[in-house]
Coordinates of N, CA and C in Angstrom, one line a residue:
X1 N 0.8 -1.2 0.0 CA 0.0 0.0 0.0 C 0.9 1.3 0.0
X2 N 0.6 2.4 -0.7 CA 1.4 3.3 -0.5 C 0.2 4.9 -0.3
X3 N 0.7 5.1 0.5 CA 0.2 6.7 1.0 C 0.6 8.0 0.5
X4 N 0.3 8.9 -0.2 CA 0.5 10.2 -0.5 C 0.1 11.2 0.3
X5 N 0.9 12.2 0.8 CA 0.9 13.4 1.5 C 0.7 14.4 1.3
X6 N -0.1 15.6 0.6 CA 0.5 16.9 0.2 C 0.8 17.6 1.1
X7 N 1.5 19.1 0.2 CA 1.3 20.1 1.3 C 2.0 21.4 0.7
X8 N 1.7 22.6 1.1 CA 2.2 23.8 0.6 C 1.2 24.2 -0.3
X9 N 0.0 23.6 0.2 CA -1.4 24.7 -0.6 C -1.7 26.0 0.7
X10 N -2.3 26.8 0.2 CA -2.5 28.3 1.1 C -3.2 29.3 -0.1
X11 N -3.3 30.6 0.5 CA -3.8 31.6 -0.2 C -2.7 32.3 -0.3
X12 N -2.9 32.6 -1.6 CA -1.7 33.8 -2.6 C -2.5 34.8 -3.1
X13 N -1.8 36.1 -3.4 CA -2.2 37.1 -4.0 C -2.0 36.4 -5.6
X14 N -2.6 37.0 -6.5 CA -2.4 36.7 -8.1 C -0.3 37.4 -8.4
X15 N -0.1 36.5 -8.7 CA 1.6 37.0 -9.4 C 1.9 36.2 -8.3
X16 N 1.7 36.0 -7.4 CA 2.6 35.3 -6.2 C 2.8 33.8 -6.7
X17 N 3.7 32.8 -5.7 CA 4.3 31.9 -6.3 C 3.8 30.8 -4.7
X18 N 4.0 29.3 -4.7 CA 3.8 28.9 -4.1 C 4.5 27.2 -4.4
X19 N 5.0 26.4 -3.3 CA 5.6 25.2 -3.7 C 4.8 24.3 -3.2
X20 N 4.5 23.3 -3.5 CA 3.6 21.9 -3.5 C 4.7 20.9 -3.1
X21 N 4.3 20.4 -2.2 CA 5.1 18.6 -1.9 C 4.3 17.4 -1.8
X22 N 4.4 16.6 -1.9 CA 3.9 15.2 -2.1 C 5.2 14.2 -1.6
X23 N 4.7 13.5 -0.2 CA 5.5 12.6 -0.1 C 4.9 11.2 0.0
X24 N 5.4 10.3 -0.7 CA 5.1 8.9 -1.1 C 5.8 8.2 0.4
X25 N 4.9 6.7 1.0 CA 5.9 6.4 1.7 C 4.8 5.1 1.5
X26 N 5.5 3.7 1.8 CA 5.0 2.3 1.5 C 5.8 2.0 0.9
X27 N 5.3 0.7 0.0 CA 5.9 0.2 -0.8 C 6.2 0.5 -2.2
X28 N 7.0 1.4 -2.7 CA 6.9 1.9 -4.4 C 8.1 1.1 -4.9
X29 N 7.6 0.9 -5.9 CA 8.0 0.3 -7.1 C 9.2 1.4 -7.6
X30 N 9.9 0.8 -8.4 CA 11.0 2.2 -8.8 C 10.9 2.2 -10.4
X31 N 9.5 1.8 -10.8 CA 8.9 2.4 -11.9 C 7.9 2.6 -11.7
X32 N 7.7 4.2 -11.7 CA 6.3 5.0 -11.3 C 6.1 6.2 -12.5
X33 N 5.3 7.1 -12.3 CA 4.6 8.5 -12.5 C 4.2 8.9 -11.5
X34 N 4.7 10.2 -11.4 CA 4.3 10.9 -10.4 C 3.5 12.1 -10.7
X35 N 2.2 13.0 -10.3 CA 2.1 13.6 -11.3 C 1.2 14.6 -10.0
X36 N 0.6 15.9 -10.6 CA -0.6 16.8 -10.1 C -1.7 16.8 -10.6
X37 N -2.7 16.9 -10.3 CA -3.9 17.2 -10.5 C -4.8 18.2 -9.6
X38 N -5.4 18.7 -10.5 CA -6.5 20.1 -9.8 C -8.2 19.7 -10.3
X39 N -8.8 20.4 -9.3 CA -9.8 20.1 -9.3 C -10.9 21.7 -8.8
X40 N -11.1 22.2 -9.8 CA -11.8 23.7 -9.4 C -13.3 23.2 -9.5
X41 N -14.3 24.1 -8.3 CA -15.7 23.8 -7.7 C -16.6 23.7 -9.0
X42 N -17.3 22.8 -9.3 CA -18.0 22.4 -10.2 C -17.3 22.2 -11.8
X43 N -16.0 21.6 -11.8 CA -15.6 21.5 -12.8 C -14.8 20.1 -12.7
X44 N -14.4 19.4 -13.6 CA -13.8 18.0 -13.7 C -12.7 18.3 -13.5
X45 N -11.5 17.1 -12.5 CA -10.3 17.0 -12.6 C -9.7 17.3 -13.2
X46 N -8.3 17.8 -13.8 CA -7.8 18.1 -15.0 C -6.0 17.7 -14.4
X47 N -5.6 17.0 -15.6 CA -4.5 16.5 -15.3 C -3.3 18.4 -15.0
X48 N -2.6 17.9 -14.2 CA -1.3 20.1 -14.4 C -0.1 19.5 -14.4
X49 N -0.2 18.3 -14.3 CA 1.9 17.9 -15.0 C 2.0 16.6 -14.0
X50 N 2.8 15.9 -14.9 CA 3.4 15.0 -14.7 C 4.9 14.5 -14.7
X51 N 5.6 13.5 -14.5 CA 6.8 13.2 -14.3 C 7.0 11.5 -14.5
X52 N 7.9 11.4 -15.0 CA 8.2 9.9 -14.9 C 9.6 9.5 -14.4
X53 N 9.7 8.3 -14.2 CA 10.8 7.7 -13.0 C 12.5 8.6 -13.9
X54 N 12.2 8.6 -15.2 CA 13.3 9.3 -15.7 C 13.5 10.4 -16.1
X55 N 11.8 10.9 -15.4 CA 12.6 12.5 -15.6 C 11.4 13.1 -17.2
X56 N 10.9 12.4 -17.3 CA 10.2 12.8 -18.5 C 9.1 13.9 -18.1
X57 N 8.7 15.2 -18.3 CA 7.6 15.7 -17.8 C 6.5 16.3 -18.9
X58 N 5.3 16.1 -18.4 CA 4.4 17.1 -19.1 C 3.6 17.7 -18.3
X59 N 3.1 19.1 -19.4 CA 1.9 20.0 -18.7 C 1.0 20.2 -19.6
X60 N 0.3 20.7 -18.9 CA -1.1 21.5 -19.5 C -0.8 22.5 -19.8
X61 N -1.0 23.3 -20.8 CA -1.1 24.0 -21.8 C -1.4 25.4 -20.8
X62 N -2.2 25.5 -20.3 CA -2.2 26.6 -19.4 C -1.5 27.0 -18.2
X63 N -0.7 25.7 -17.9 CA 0.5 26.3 -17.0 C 1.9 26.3 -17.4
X64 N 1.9 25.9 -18.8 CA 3.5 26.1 -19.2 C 4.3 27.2 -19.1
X65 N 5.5 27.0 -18.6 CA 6.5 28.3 -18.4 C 6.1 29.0 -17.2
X66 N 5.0 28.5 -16.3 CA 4.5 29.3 -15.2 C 4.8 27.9 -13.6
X67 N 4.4 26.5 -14.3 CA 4.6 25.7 -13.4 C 5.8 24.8 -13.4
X68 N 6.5 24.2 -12.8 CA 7.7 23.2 -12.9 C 7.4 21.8 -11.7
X69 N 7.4 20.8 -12.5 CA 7.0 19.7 -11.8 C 8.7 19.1 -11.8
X70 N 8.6 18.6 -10.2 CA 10.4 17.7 -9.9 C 9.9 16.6 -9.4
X71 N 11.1 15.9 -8.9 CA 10.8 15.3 -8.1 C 12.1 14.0 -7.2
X72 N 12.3 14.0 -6.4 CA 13.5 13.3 -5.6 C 13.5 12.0 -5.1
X73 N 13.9 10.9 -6.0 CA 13.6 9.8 -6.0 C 13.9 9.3 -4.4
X74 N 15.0 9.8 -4.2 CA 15.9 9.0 -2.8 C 14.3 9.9 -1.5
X75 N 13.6 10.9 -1.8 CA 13.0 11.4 -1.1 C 11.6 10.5 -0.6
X76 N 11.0 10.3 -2.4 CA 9.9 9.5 -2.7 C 8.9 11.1 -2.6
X77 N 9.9 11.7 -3.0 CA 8.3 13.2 -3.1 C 8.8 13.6 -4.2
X78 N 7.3 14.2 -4.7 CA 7.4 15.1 -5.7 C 7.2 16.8 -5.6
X79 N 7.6 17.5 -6.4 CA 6.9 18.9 -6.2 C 6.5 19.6 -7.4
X80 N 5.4 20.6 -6.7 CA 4.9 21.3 -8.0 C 5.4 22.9 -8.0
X81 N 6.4 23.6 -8.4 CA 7.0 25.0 -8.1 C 5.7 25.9 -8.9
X82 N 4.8 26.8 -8.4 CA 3.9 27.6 -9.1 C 4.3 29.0 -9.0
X83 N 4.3 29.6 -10.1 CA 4.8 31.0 -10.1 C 3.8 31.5 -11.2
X84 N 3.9 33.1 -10.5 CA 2.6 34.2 -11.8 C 1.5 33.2 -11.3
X85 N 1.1 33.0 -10.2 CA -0.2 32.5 -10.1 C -1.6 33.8 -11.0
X86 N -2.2 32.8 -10.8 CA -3.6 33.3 -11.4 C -4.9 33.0 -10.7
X87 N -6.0 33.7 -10.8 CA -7.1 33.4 -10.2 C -8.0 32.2 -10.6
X88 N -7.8 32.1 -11.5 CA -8.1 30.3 -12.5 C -7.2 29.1 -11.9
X89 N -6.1 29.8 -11.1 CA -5.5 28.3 -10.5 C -5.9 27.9 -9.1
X90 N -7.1 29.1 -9.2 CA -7.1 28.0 -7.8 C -7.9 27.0 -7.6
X91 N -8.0 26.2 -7.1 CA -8.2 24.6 -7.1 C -7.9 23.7 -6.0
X92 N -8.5 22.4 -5.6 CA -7.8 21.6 -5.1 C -6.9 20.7 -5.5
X93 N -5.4 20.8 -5.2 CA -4.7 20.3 -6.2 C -4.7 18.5 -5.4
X94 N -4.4 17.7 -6.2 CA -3.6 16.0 -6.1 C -2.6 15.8 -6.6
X95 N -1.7 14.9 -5.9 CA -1.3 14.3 -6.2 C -1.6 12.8 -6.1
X96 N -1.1 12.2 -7.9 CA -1.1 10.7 -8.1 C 0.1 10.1 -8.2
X97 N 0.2 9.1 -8.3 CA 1.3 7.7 -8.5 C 0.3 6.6 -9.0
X98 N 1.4 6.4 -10.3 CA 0.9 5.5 -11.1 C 2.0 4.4 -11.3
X99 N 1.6 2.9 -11.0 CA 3.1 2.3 -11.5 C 2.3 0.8 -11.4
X100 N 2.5 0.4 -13.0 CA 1.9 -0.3 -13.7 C 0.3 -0.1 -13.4
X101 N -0.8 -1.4 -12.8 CA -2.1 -1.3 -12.9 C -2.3 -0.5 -11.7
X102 N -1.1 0.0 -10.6 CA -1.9 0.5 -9.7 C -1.9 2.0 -9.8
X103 N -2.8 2.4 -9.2 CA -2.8 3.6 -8.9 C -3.4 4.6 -7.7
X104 N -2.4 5.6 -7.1 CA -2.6 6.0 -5.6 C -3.0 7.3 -5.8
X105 N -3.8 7.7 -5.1 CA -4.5 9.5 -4.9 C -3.7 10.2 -3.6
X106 N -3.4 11.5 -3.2 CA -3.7 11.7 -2.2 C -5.2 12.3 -1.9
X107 N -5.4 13.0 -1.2 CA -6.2 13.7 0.1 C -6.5 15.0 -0.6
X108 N -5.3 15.8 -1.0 CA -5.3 17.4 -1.8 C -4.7 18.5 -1.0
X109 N -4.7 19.3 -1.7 CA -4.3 20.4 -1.0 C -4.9 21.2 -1.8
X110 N -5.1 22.8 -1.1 CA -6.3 23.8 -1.5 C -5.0 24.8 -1.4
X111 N -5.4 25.6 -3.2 CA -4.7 26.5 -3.3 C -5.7 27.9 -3.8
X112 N -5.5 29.0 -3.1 CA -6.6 29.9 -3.6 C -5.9 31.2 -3.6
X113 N -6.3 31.4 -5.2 CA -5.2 32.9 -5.8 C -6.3 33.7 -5.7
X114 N -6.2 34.8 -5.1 CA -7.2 36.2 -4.5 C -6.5 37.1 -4.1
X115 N -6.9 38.1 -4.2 CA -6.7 39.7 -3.8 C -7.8 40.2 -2.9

């Protein structure tokens, strides 16, 4: 079984910046995906970046050049670095882990860009 942790969601002004952590702890495979997901109030999940065990990443189209997804194998966490926030990012973010058929959620973390 493996457990996902976030953390480093909060309220930001718009332009402000904010770091996301996800710590993995169980049993992981050392072929995974590690990734984020957001979830804004009456609207469907939407994948915001991903990562793979070697480093491969993608995003969504609306956070490119504004988000950077890492992540520290020897740690077992990932992070999401958000900068030039926006009022559209705010959301409750996830983190997943994917490695082969399984697949782990966390809990979320709430991030809300306001003035």
């Amino acid at each position: 079984q493996v457990q996902l942790v976030e953390s480093g969601g909060g309220l930001v002004q718009p332009g402000g910046s904010l770091r996301l952590s996800c710590a993995a702890s169980g049993t992981i495979s050392s072929i995974s995906t590690m990734g984020w997901y957001r979830q804004a109030p009456g609207k469907q999940r939407e994948l915001v970046a991903t990562i793979t065990t070697s480093g491969s990443t993608n995003y969504v189209d609306s956070v490119k050049g504004r988000f950077t997804i890492s992540r520290d194998h020897a740690q077992n966490t990932v992070y999401l670095q958000m900068l030039s926030l926006k009022p559209e990012d705010t959301a409750v973010y996830y983190c997943k882990l994917s490695s082969y058929q399984w697949v782990y959620w966390g809990r979320g973390t709430q991030v809300t860009v306001s003035s």
